[in-house]
Amino acid sequence: MATACPPLSLPSTSLLRRTTRAGPARQPLPSVRCSAVGEAVAEAAVAGTAEEPLLVSAIKGKKVERPPVWLMRQAGRYMKSYQNLCEKYPLFRERSENVDLVVEISLQPWKVFKPDGVILFSDILTPLPGMNIPFDIVKGKGPVIYDPLRTAAAVNEVREFVPEEWVPYVGQALNLLRGEVKNEAAVLGFVGAPFTLASYCVEGGSSKNFSKIKRMAFGEPAILHNLLQKFTTSMASYIKYQADNGAQAVQIFDSWATELSPVDFEEFSLPYLKQIVDSVKETHPDLPLILYASGSGGLLERLPLTGVDVVSLDWTVDMAEGRKRLGSNIAVQGNVDPGVLFGSKEFITKRIYDTVQKAGSEGHVLNLGHGIKVGTPEENVAHFFEVAKGIRY
């Protein structure tokens, strides 16, 4: 039985007439006709090509038939198939550092939902052992850095990360993922941003108040800058390594940068992010780079200054306002509240359409504003993808 679509109010054309670095002005979103929940039709559409995944085309500002969609943490604990695997392989690093398991887990959501992005199953801390920083991920506690970096001498012992030597399984997994999904979806890699990695390493793990990293930043800034530079050089190399082995876009997670005030973000995060982007673009100019920083509403205007191609918004920022604040020269990703997936299917549908309409018809990757939460009903995730993939501009 057909169900009425949510109202589709268009944002102002000033929010939608965006330009790419080298492309023409982007056009307003065409009207969309919906015939049922999860199904939409339009007067005209341009399909993706076999040579390039839909997600990559959208990021480049090309005309696409619908917004590409994938979800952060789409491979993980909410899926029964992943839970079953965890019973057999209980240690996170056992799962994330084994080629066969990495590929299997990365493909679990692909086989069920067919997202437009298949992200590598890994962790932002995976490079740490290769930098002489022992760590583990403990169930119920999260990341643990066994010897926190709190002195100049400790930071001096950190070495540059060489991906080929320390994480060959990452390159192998990415190559296998490309072979599996072809160009039906984009294979996504990811890295942690320098300040976020430094926060884990100085704090000794997750933190609520970040007092140790801030004590270093404000009391011994030279030590922190030394550490940040080492992470910057290493993460630039890691992104290039991922791209060389099949990643078609790479997301940079700066999860803890939003613990900084704007002036401190400009000193301890922004220049290092920009340095990474500049380095990658020198050798991989066409590789899309996505930046995600949760709770970034207070820093939003500064994020495009990094030079990334896409800013991923969290759900605390209205999509239309985010478009306006970010400016006309950058794509956006997001930003449905992950909690919406606990709602009714009708409610999920309504929020998807609200986000898509506010984002406009070009340069938008539909996603959540954060990772999928543990306990999210799988059938609601399936509904999210069904509705999203049924949209037509």
mmCIF file of C-alpha atoms in Angstrom:
data_model
loop_
_atom_site.group_PDB
_atom_site.id
_atom_site.type_symbol
_atom_site.label_atom_id
_atom_site.label_comp_id
_atom_site.label_asym_id
_atom_site.label_seq_id
_atom_site.Cartn_x
_atom_site.Cartn_y
_atom_site.Cartn_z
ATOM 1 C CA MET A 1 0.000 0.000 0.000
ATOM 2 C CA ALA A 2 1.395 3.371 -0.967
ATOM 3 C CA THR A 3 2.284 5.675 1.880
ATOM 4 C CA ALA A 4 2.473 9.427 1.594
ATOM 5 C CA CYS A 5 5.964 10.893 1.460
ATOM 6 C CA PRO A 6 7.090 13.455 3.985
ATOM 7 C CA PRO A 7 6.741 17.052 2.773
ATOM 8 C CA LEU A 8 9.628 17.973 0.515
ATOM 9 C CA SER A 9 10.349 21.638 1.163
ATOM 10 C CA LEU A 10 13.299 22.832 -0.880
ATOM 11 C CA PRO A 11 16.054 24.888 0.721
ATOM 12 C CA SER A 12 16.803 28.236 -0.822
ATOM 13 C CA THR A 13 18.699 28.137 -4.090
ATOM 14 C CA SER A 14 21.498 30.140 -2.511
ATOM 15 C CA LEU A 15 22.334 27.095 -0.418
ATOM 16 C CA LEU A 16 22.303 24.814 -3.410
ATOM 17 C CA ARG A 17 24.096 26.809 -6.075
ATOM 18 C CA ARG A 18 27.493 25.460 -5.147
ATOM 19 C CA THR A 19 30.660 25.284 -7.208
ATOM 20 C CA THR A 20 33.376 22.690 -7.312
ATOM 21 C CA ARG A 21 37.059 23.526 -7.564
ATOM 22 C CA ALA A 22 36.966 23.236 -11.332
ATOM 23 C CA GLY A 23 33.310 22.697 -12.207
ATOM 24 C CA PRO A 24 30.259 24.771 -13.055
ATOM 25 C CA ALA A 25 27.779 26.151 -10.562
ATOM 26 C CA ARG A 26 25.705 23.445 -8.959
ATOM 27 C CA GLN A 27 21.994 23.482 -9.618
ATOM 28 C CA PRO A 28 19.080 23.400 -7.164
ATOM 29 C CA LEU A 29 17.576 20.059 -6.240
ATOM 30 C CA PRO A 30 14.855 19.011 -8.697
ATOM 31 C CA SER A 31 11.456 18.144 -7.293
ATOM 32 C CA VAL A 32 11.085 14.551 -6.179
ATOM 33 C CA ARG A 33 7.941 12.464 -6.517
ATOM 34 C CA CYS A 34 7.454 9.636 -4.016
ATOM 35 C CA SER A 35 5.122 6.744 -4.665
ATOM 36 C CA ALA A 36 5.771 4.836 -1.440
ATOM 37 C CA VAL A 37 8.006 4.761 1.584
ATOM 38 C CA GLY A 38 11.403 3.747 0.278
ATOM 39 C CA GLU A 39 10.558 4.471 -3.342
ATOM 40 C CA ALA A 40 10.991 7.703 -5.262
ATOM 41 C CA VAL A 41 10.885 8.735 -8.887
ATOM 42 C CA ALA A 42 11.946 11.889 -10.705
ATOM 43 C CA GLU A 43 11.583 13.452 -14.096
ATOM 44 C CA ALA A 44 15.216 12.875 -15.047
ATOM 45 C CA ALA A 45 18.232 11.171 -13.580
ATOM 46 C CA VAL A 46 21.817 10.492 -14.484
ATOM 47 C CA ALA A 47 23.083 7.049 -13.549
ATOM 48 C CA GLY A 48 26.537 6.339 -12.194
ATOM 49 C CA THR A 49 29.107 4.867 -14.515
ATOM 50 C CA ALA A 50 30.898 1.559 -14.445
ATOM 51 C CA GLU A 51 34.221 3.439 -14.429
ATOM 52 C CA GLU A 52 33.541 5.364 -11.223
ATOM 53 C CA PRO A 53 31.463 4.587 -8.119
ATOM 54 C CA LEU A 54 28.454 6.775 -7.412
ATOM 55 C CA LEU A 55 30.020 8.019 -4.174
ATOM 56 C CA VAL A 56 33.135 9.296 -5.929
ATOM 57 C CA SER A 57 31.076 10.985 -8.650
ATOM 58 C CA ALA A 58 28.941 12.764 -6.061
ATOM 59 C CA ILE A 59 31.963 14.025 -4.127
ATOM 60 C CA LYS A 60 33.419 15.425 -7.348
ATOM 61 C CA GLY A 61 30.249 17.438 -7.891
ATOM 62 C CA LYS A 62 29.053 15.460 -10.888
ATOM 63 C CA LYS A 63 25.362 15.070 -11.591
ATOM 64 C CA VAL A 64 24.107 11.867 -9.966
ATOM 65 C CA GLU A 65 20.698 10.237 -9.825
ATOM 66 C CA ARG A 66 20.530 10.064 -6.022
ATOM 67 C CA PRO A 67 22.706 10.685 -2.977
ATOM 68 C CA PRO A 68 25.189 7.858 -2.360
ATOM 69 C CA VAL A 69 24.754 6.319 1.072
ATOM 70 C CA TRP A 70 26.909 4.467 3.561
ATOM 71 C CA LEU A 71 26.962 4.484 7.368
ATOM 72 C CA MET A 72 29.802 4.952 9.807
ATOM 73 C CA ARG A 73 30.318 1.736 11.799
ATOM 74 C CA GLN A 74 28.094 -0.072 9.301
ATOM 75 C CA ALA A 75 30.220 -3.172 9.948
ATOM 76 C CA GLY A 76 29.989 -3.889 13.636
ATOM 77 C CA ARG A 77 28.267 -4.883 16.802
ATOM 78 C CA TYR A 78 24.636 -4.265 15.785
ATOM 79 C CA MET A 79 24.854 -7.054 13.159
ATOM 80 C CA LYS A 80 24.114 -10.615 14.232
ATOM 81 C CA SER A 81 26.685 -11.942 11.770
ATOM 82 C CA TYR A 82 29.376 -9.815 13.437
ATOM 83 C CA GLN A 83 28.302 -10.940 16.911
ATOM 84 C CA ASN A 84 28.637 -14.548 15.818
ATOM 85 C CA LEU A 85 32.131 -13.873 14.512
ATOM 86 C CA CYS A 86 33.104 -12.226 17.800
ATOM 87 C CA GLU A 87 32.207 -15.397 19.680
ATOM 88 C CA LYS A 88 34.759 -17.274 17.620
ATOM 89 C CA TYR A 89 37.361 -14.471 17.587
ATOM 90 C CA PRO A 90 36.836 -12.513 20.838
ATOM 91 C CA LEU A 91 39.807 -10.138 20.576
ATOM 92 C CA PHE A 92 39.310 -6.980 18.526
ATOM 93 C CA ARG A 93 42.850 -6.904 17.215
ATOM 94 C CA GLU A 94 42.534 -10.533 16.231
ATOM 95 C CA ARG A 95 39.624 -9.505 14.010
ATOM 96 C CA SER A 96 41.095 -6.250 12.727
ATOM 97 C CA GLU A 97 44.609 -7.477 11.894
ATOM 98 C CA ASN A 98 43.763 -10.655 9.992
ATOM 99 C CA VAL A 99 43.256 -10.248 6.236
ATOM 100 C CA ASP A 100 40.494 -12.816 5.892
ATOM 101 C CA LEU A 101 38.552 -11.521 8.894
ATOM 102 C CA VAL A 102 38.965 -7.878 7.874
ATOM 103 C CA VAL A 103 37.556 -8.643 4.436
ATOM 104 C CA GLU A 104 34.739 -10.791 5.798
ATOM 105 C CA ILE A 105 33.639 -8.170 8.333
ATOM 106 C CA SER A 106 33.962 -5.280 5.875
ATOM 107 C CA LEU A 107 31.717 -7.165 3.443
ATOM 108 C CA GLN A 108 29.022 -8.147 5.954
ATOM 109 C CA PRO A 109 26.958 -4.959 5.449
ATOM 110 C CA TRP A 110 27.741 -4.972 1.724
ATOM 111 C CA LYS A 111 26.190 -8.403 1.305
ATOM 112 C CA VAL A 112 23.051 -7.432 3.229
ATOM 113 C CA PHE A 113 22.445 -3.741 2.440
ATOM 114 C CA LYS A 114 24.583 -2.932 -0.630
ATOM 115 C CA PRO A 115 25.790 0.496 0.596
ATOM 116 C CA ASP A 116 27.542 2.827 -1.849
ATOM 117 C CA GLY A 117 30.640 2.818 0.331
ATOM 118 C CA VAL A 118 32.400 -0.233 1.774
ATOM 119 C CA ILE A 119 34.717 0.916 4.533
ATOM 120 C CA LEU A 120 37.696 -1.084 5.707
ATOM 121 C CA PHE A 121 37.156 -2.769 9.076
ATOM 122 C CA SER A 122 40.027 -1.467 11.178
ATOM 123 C CA ASP A 123 40.802 1.080 13.883
ATOM 124 C CA ILE A 124 42.448 4.487 13.879
ATOM 125 C CA LEU A 125 45.018 3.153 16.394
ATOM 126 C CA THR A 126 46.130 0.275 14.164
ATOM 127 C CA PRO A 127 49.357 2.104 13.106
ATOM 128 C CA LEU A 128 50.560 2.657 16.693
ATOM 129 C CA PRO A 129 52.698 -0.480 17.141
ATOM 130 C CA GLY A 130 54.544 0.474 13.959
ATOM 131 C CA MET A 131 55.367 3.795 15.610
ATOM 132 C CA ASN A 132 56.745 2.121 18.738
ATOM 133 C CA ILE A 133 53.561 2.771 20.727
ATOM 134 C CA PRO A 134 52.157 -0.482 22.186
ATOM 135 C CA PHE A 135 48.372 -0.538 22.619
ATOM 136 C CA ASP A 136 45.407 -2.838 22.919
ATOM 137 C CA ILE A 137 41.635 -2.575 22.777
ATOM 138 C CA VAL A 138 40.127 -4.098 25.907
ATOM 139 C CA LYS A 139 36.514 -5.219 25.941
ATOM 140 C CA GLY A 140 34.466 -2.961 28.179
ATOM 141 C CA LYS A 141 37.264 -0.404 28.474
ATOM 142 C CA GLY A 142 38.294 0.549 24.964
ATOM 143 C CA PRO A 143 41.774 1.579 23.805
ATOM 144 C CA VAL A 144 44.622 1.262 26.300
ATOM 145 C CA ILE A 145 48.051 2.823 25.675
ATOM 146 C CA TYR A 146 50.404 0.896 27.918
ATOM 147 C CA ASP A 147 53.082 3.590 28.135
ATOM 148 C CA PRO A 148 51.462 7.024 27.693
ATOM 149 C CA LEU A 149 53.597 9.639 25.972
ATOM 150 C CA ARG A 150 54.021 12.453 28.477
ATOM 151 C CA THR A 151 57.672 13.480 28.209
ATOM 152 C CA ALA A 152 60.001 14.745 25.526
ATOM 153 C CA ALA A 153 62.048 11.562 25.846
ATOM 154 C CA ALA A 154 58.988 9.369 25.288
ATOM 155 C CA VAL A 155 57.951 11.343 22.205
ATOM 156 C CA ASN A 156 61.477 11.117 20.817
ATOM 157 C CA GLU A 157 61.117 7.320 20.846
ATOM 158 C CA VAL A 158 58.131 7.500 18.464
ATOM 159 C CA ARG A 159 59.212 6.502 14.973
ATOM 160 C CA GLU A 160 57.738 7.179 11.567
ATOM 161 C CA PHE A 161 55.121 4.673 10.443
ATOM 162 C CA VAL A 162 55.941 2.529 7.404
ATOM 163 C CA PRO A 163 52.644 0.869 6.364
ATOM 164 C CA GLU A 164 54.219 -1.685 4.049
ATOM 165 C CA GLU A 165 56.226 -3.114 6.934
ATOM 166 C CA TRP A 166 53.697 -2.963 9.745
ATOM 167 C CA VAL A 167 50.210 -3.362 8.246
ATOM 168 C CA PRO A 168 50.564 -5.341 5.003
ATOM 169 C CA TYR A 169 47.200 -6.928 5.828
ATOM 170 C CA VAL A 170 45.540 -3.532 5.315
ATOM 171 C CA GLY A 171 46.837 -3.280 1.754
ATOM 172 C CA GLN A 172 45.918 -6.880 1.053
ATOM 173 C CA ALA A 173 42.405 -6.413 2.441
ATOM 174 C CA LEU A 174 41.803 -3.257 0.407
ATOM 175 C CA ASN A 175 42.871 -5.008 -2.782
ATOM 176 C CA LEU A 176 40.541 -7.909 -2.042
ATOM 177 C CA LEU A 177 37.657 -5.553 -1.285
ATOM 178 C CA ARG A 178 38.142 -3.771 -4.609
ATOM 179 C CA GLY A 179 38.032 -7.099 -6.380
ATOM 180 C CA GLU A 180 34.852 -8.055 -4.567
ATOM 181 C CA VAL A 181 32.734 -4.913 -4.979
ATOM 182 C CA LYS A 182 34.208 -3.733 -8.308
ATOM 183 C CA ASN A 183 32.877 -0.209 -8.850
ATOM 184 C CA GLU A 184 29.417 -1.028 -7.546
ATOM 185 C CA ALA A 185 30.551 0.762 -4.402
ATOM 186 C CA ALA A 186 33.541 2.842 -3.377
ATOM 187 C CA VAL A 187 36.082 1.143 -1.141
ATOM 188 C CA LEU A 188 36.838 3.510 1.726
ATOM 189 C CA GLY A 189 39.932 3.706 3.864
ATOM 190 C CA PHE A 190 40.421 5.827 6.960
ATOM 191 C CA VAL A 191 42.994 7.212 9.366
ATOM 192 C CA GLY A 192 43.046 9.077 12.629
ATOM 193 C CA ALA A 193 43.982 12.752 12.688
ATOM 194 C CA PRO A 194 47.156 13.830 14.486
ATOM 195 C CA PHE A 195 45.518 15.572 17.443
ATOM 196 C CA THR A 196 43.121 12.705 18.059
ATOM 197 C CA LEU A 197 45.917 10.114 17.917
ATOM 198 C CA ALA A 198 48.046 12.276 20.197
ATOM 199 C CA SER A 199 45.146 12.560 22.648
ATOM 200 C CA TYR A 200 44.872 8.790 22.974
ATOM 201 C CA CYS A 201 48.623 8.430 23.383
ATOM 202 C CA VAL A 202 49.055 11.172 25.967
ATOM 203 C CA GLU A 203 45.889 10.411 27.946
ATOM 204 C CA GLY A 204 46.577 6.673 27.877
ATOM 205 C CA GLY A 205 43.250 5.888 26.256
ATOM 206 C CA SER A 206 39.844 7.529 26.084
ATOM 207 C CA SER A 207 39.250 10.573 28.255
ATOM 208 C CA LYS A 208 36.435 12.690 29.627
ATOM 209 C CA ASN A 209 38.279 15.929 30.333
ATOM 210 C CA PHE A 210 41.515 15.669 28.290
ATOM 211 C CA SER A 211 43.502 17.257 31.104
ATOM 212 C CA LYS A 212 46.775 15.499 30.259
ATOM 213 C CA ILE A 213 46.878 16.457 26.580
ATOM 214 C CA LYS A 214 45.889 20.022 27.463
ATOM 215 C CA ARG A 215 48.520 20.202 30.173
ATOM 216 C CA MET A 216 51.067 19.305 27.508
ATOM 217 C CA ALA A 217 49.545 21.665 24.918
ATOM 218 C CA PHE A 218 49.486 24.660 27.204
ATOM 219 C CA GLY A 219 52.512 23.862 29.376
ATOM 220 C CA GLU A 220 54.964 22.137 27.035
ATOM 221 C CA PRO A 221 53.681 22.852 23.531
ATOM 222 C CA ALA A 222 56.979 22.008 21.829
ATOM 223 C CA ILE A 223 56.667 18.387 22.966
ATOM 224 C CA LEU A 224 53.138 18.125 21.605
ATOM 225 C CA HIS A 225 54.074 19.756 18.309
ATOM 226 C CA ASN A 226 56.878 17.218 17.920
ATOM 227 C CA LEU A 227 54.395 14.371 18.438
ATOM 228 C CA LEU A 228 51.803 15.936 16.125
ATOM 229 C CA GLN A 229 54.377 16.278 13.359
ATOM 230 C CA LYS A 230 55.293 12.606 13.636
ATOM 231 C CA PHE A 231 51.642 11.604 13.346
ATOM 232 C CA THR A 232 51.181 13.999 10.423
ATOM 233 C CA THR A 233 54.019 12.541 8.380
ATOM 234 C CA SER A 234 52.928 9.005 9.217
ATOM 235 C CA MET A 235 49.210 9.478 8.451
ATOM 236 C CA ALA A 236 49.979 11.126 5.119
ATOM 237 C CA SER A 237 51.999 8.038 4.215
ATOM 238 C CA TYR A 238 49.230 5.769 5.477
ATOM 239 C CA ILE A 239 46.591 7.485 3.331
ATOM 240 C CA LYS A 240 48.792 7.143 0.252
ATOM 241 C CA TYR A 241 49.387 3.491 1.060
ATOM 242 C CA GLN A 242 45.658 2.862 1.331
ATOM 243 C CA ALA A 243 45.005 4.645 -1.951
ATOM 244 C CA ASP A 244 47.760 2.698 -3.709
ATOM 245 C CA ASN A 245 46.117 -0.530 -2.571
ATOM 246 C CA GLY A 246 42.570 0.192 -3.651
ATOM 247 C CA ALA A 247 40.962 2.816 -1.409
ATOM 248 C CA GLN A 248 38.890 5.147 -3.595
ATOM 249 C CA ALA A 249 38.301 7.685 -0.827
ATOM 250 C CA VAL A 250 39.754 8.088 2.655
ATOM 251 C CA GLN A 251 38.086 9.524 5.740
ATOM 252 C CA ILE A 252 40.115 11.329 8.397
ATOM 253 C CA PHE A 253 38.677 11.057 11.899
ATOM 254 C CA ASP A 254 39.515 13.957 14.201
ATOM 255 C CA SER A 255 37.227 12.774 16.965
ATOM 256 C CA TRP A 256 38.815 14.800 19.764
ATOM 257 C CA ALA A 257 39.726 18.029 17.966
ATOM 258 C CA THR A 258 36.411 19.470 19.076
ATOM 259 C CA GLU A 259 37.703 19.410 22.653
ATOM 260 C CA LEU A 260 39.841 22.362 21.549
ATOM 261 C CA SER A 261 38.750 25.985 21.500
ATOM 262 C CA PRO A 262 38.812 27.582 18.035
ATOM 263 C CA VAL A 263 42.124 29.329 18.704
ATOM 264 C CA ASP A 264 43.708 26.106 19.949
ATOM 265 C CA PHE A 265 42.267 24.128 17.033
ATOM 266 C CA GLU A 266 44.094 26.571 14.771
ATOM 267 C CA GLU A 267 47.374 25.726 16.487
ATOM 268 C CA PHE A 268 47.144 22.033 17.344
ATOM 269 C CA SER A 269 44.914 20.511 14.668
ATOM 270 C CA LEU A 270 44.241 22.652 11.602
ATOM 271 C CA PRO A 271 47.844 23.088 10.347
ATOM 272 C CA TYR A 272 48.555 19.370 10.663
ATOM 273 C CA LEU A 273 45.366 18.388 8.860
ATOM 274 C CA LYS A 274 46.227 20.832 6.093
ATOM 275 C CA GLN A 275 49.731 19.409 5.873
ATOM 276 C CA ILE A 276 48.324 15.897 5.440
ATOM 277 C CA VAL A 277 45.906 17.011 2.722
ATOM 278 C CA ASP A 278 48.588 18.970 0.881
ATOM 279 C CA SER A 279 50.969 16.009 0.967
ATOM 280 C CA VAL A 280 48.343 13.540 -0.279
ATOM 281 C CA LYS A 281 47.120 15.850 -3.021
ATOM 282 C CA GLU A 282 50.657 16.202 -4.376
ATOM 283 C CA THR A 283 50.779 12.514 -5.224
ATOM 284 C CA HIS A 284 47.073 11.581 -5.349
ATOM 285 C CA PRO A 285 45.283 14.723 -6.571
ATOM 286 C CA ASP A 286 42.058 12.893 -7.438
ATOM 287 C CA LEU A 287 41.689 10.969 -4.170
ATOM 288 C CA PRO A 288 38.633 12.285 -2.268
ATOM 289 C CA LEU A 289 39.410 13.109 1.352
ATOM 290 C CA ILE A 290 36.640 13.299 3.939
ATOM 291 C CA LEU A 291 37.017 14.953 7.353
ATOM 292 C CA TYR A 292 34.816 13.980 10.281
ATOM 293 C CA ALA A 293 34.973 15.637 13.680
ATOM 294 C CA SER A 294 32.053 14.953 16.004
ATOM 295 C CA GLY A 295 30.636 17.988 17.781
ATOM 296 C CA SER A 296 32.281 20.333 15.303
ATOM 297 C CA GLY A 297 29.561 23.000 15.184
ATOM 298 C CA GLY A 298 31.811 25.551 16.830
ATOM 299 C CA LEU A 299 34.624 24.900 14.356
ATOM 300 C CA LEU A 300 32.638 24.403 11.170
ATOM 301 C CA GLU A 301 33.938 27.357 9.169
ATOM 302 C CA ARG A 302 37.512 26.299 9.879
ATOM 303 C CA LEU A 303 37.175 22.734 8.569
ATOM 304 C CA PRO A 304 37.252 23.596 4.835
ATOM 305 C CA LEU A 305 40.535 25.404 5.453
ATOM 306 C CA THR A 306 42.142 21.969 5.735
ATOM 307 C CA GLY A 307 41.643 21.478 1.994
ATOM 308 C CA VAL A 308 39.565 18.289 2.288
ATOM 309 C CA ASP A 309 36.958 17.501 -0.347
ATOM 310 C CA VAL A 310 34.153 16.611 2.058
ATOM 311 C CA VAL A 311 33.178 17.692 5.555
ATOM 312 C CA SER A 312 31.106 15.115 7.410
ATOM 313 C CA LEU A 313 28.586 16.835 9.672
ATOM 314 C CA ASP A 314 27.335 15.410 12.921
ATOM 315 C CA TRP A 315 23.627 15.555 13.722
ATOM 316 C CA THR A 316 23.850 18.591 16.018
ATOM 317 C CA VAL A 317 24.230 20.861 12.968
ATOM 318 C CA ASP A 318 21.220 21.532 10.758
ATOM 319 C CA MET A 319 22.160 20.370 7.260
ATOM 320 C CA ALA A 320 20.947 23.526 5.513
ATOM 321 C CA GLU A 321 22.775 25.739 8.004
ATOM 322 C CA GLY A 322 25.869 23.571 7.682
ATOM 323 C CA ARG A 323 25.838 23.992 3.899
ATOM 324 C CA LYS A 324 25.638 27.742 4.309
ATOM 325 C CA ARG A 325 28.402 27.928 6.896
ATOM 326 C CA LEU A 326 30.799 25.644 5.017
ATOM 327 C CA GLY A 327 30.632 27.667 1.835
ATOM 328 C CA SER A 328 30.125 26.793 -1.793
ATOM 329 C CA ASN A 329 33.291 24.903 -2.604
ATOM 330 C CA ILE A 330 33.030 21.714 -0.571
ATOM 331 C CA ALA A 331 30.870 18.597 -0.456
ATOM 332 C CA VAL A 332 29.105 17.407 2.681
ATOM 333 C CA GLN A 333 28.396 14.066 4.302
ATOM 334 C CA GLY A 334 25.781 13.140 6.866
ATOM 335 C CA ASN A 335 24.002 13.804 9.011
ATOM 336 C CA VAL A 336 21.035 11.846 10.352
ATOM 337 C CA ASP A 337 21.041 11.342 14.125
ATOM 338 C CA PRO A 338 22.045 7.692 14.787
ATOM 339 C CA GLY A 339 19.260 7.585 17.365
ATOM 340 C CA VAL A 340 16.722 7.989 14.576
ATOM 341 C CA LEU A 341 17.355 4.335 13.706
ATOM 342 C CA PHE A 342 15.599 3.383 16.931
ATOM 343 C CA GLY A 343 12.432 5.083 15.679
ATOM 344 C CA SER A 344 9.606 3.872 13.474
ATOM 345 C CA LYS A 345 10.196 3.232 9.794
ATOM 346 C CA GLU A 346 7.978 6.206 8.956
ATOM 347 C CA PHE A 347 10.069 8.429 11.222
ATOM 348 C CA ILE A 348 13.313 7.174 9.680
ATOM 349 C CA THR A 349 11.939 7.914 6.206
ATOM 350 C CA LYS A 350 10.927 11.427 7.207
ATOM 351 C CA ARG A 351 14.373 12.257 8.587
ATOM 352 C CA ILE A 352 16.134 10.892 5.504
ATOM 353 C CA TYR A 353 14.079 13.090 3.193
ATOM 354 C CA ASP A 354 14.573 16.130 5.419
ATOM 355 C CA THR A 355 18.343 15.672 5.305
ATOM 356 C CA VAL A 356 18.480 15.044 1.548
ATOM 357 C CA GLN A 357 16.342 18.060 0.723
ATOM 358 C CA LYS A 358 18.424 20.358 2.907
ATOM 359 C CA ALA A 359 21.674 19.019 1.468
ATOM 360 C CA GLY A 360 20.709 19.603 -2.159
ATOM 361 C CA SER A 361 21.235 17.502 -5.237
ATOM 362 C CA GLU A 362 24.997 17.784 -5.674
ATOM 363 C CA GLY A 363 27.993 17.069 -3.497
ATOM 364 C CA HIS A 364 26.138 15.164 -0.773
ATOM 365 C CA VAL A 365 26.890 11.740 0.684
ATOM 366 C CA LEU A 366 24.064 10.523 2.898
ATOM 367 C CA ASN A 367 25.264 9.115 6.208
ATOM 368 C CA LEU A 368 24.608 9.292 9.906
ATOM 369 C CA GLY A 369 26.032 12.077 12.028
ATOM 370 C CA HIS A 370 28.018 9.474 13.977
ATOM 371 C CA GLY A 371 28.491 5.715 13.968
ATOM 372 C CA ILE A 372 25.625 3.253 14.272
ATOM 373 C CA LYS A 373 24.848 2.612 17.929
ATOM 374 C CA VAL A 374 25.058 -0.795 19.550
ATOM 375 C CA GLY A 375 21.583 -2.316 19.722
ATOM 376 C CA THR A 376 20.279 -0.630 16.582
ATOM 377 C CA PRO A 377 17.682 -2.941 14.966
ATOM 378 C CA GLU A 378 19.111 -4.452 11.795
ATOM 379 C CA GLU A 379 15.752 -4.155 10.067
ATOM 380 C CA ASN A 380 15.828 -0.399 10.622
ATOM 381 C CA VAL A 381 19.267 -0.180 9.050
ATOM 382 C CA ALA A 382 17.895 -2.140 6.099
ATOM 383 C CA HIS A 383 15.014 0.317 5.864
ATOM 384 C CA PHE A 384 17.421 3.267 5.925
ATOM 385 C CA PHE A 385 19.294 1.899 2.926
ATOM 386 C CA GLU A 386 16.096 0.949 1.102
ATOM 387 C CA VAL A 387 14.668 4.441 1.398
ATOM 388 C CA ALA A 388 17.954 6.165 0.613
ATOM 389 C CA LYS A 389 18.599 4.103 -2.495
ATOM 390 C CA GLY A 390 15.052 4.688 -3.707
ATOM 391 C CA ILE A 391 15.440 8.470 -3.821
ATOM 392 C CA ARG A 392 15.742 10.131 -7.204
ATOM 393 C CA TYR A 393 16.654 13.776 -7.697
#
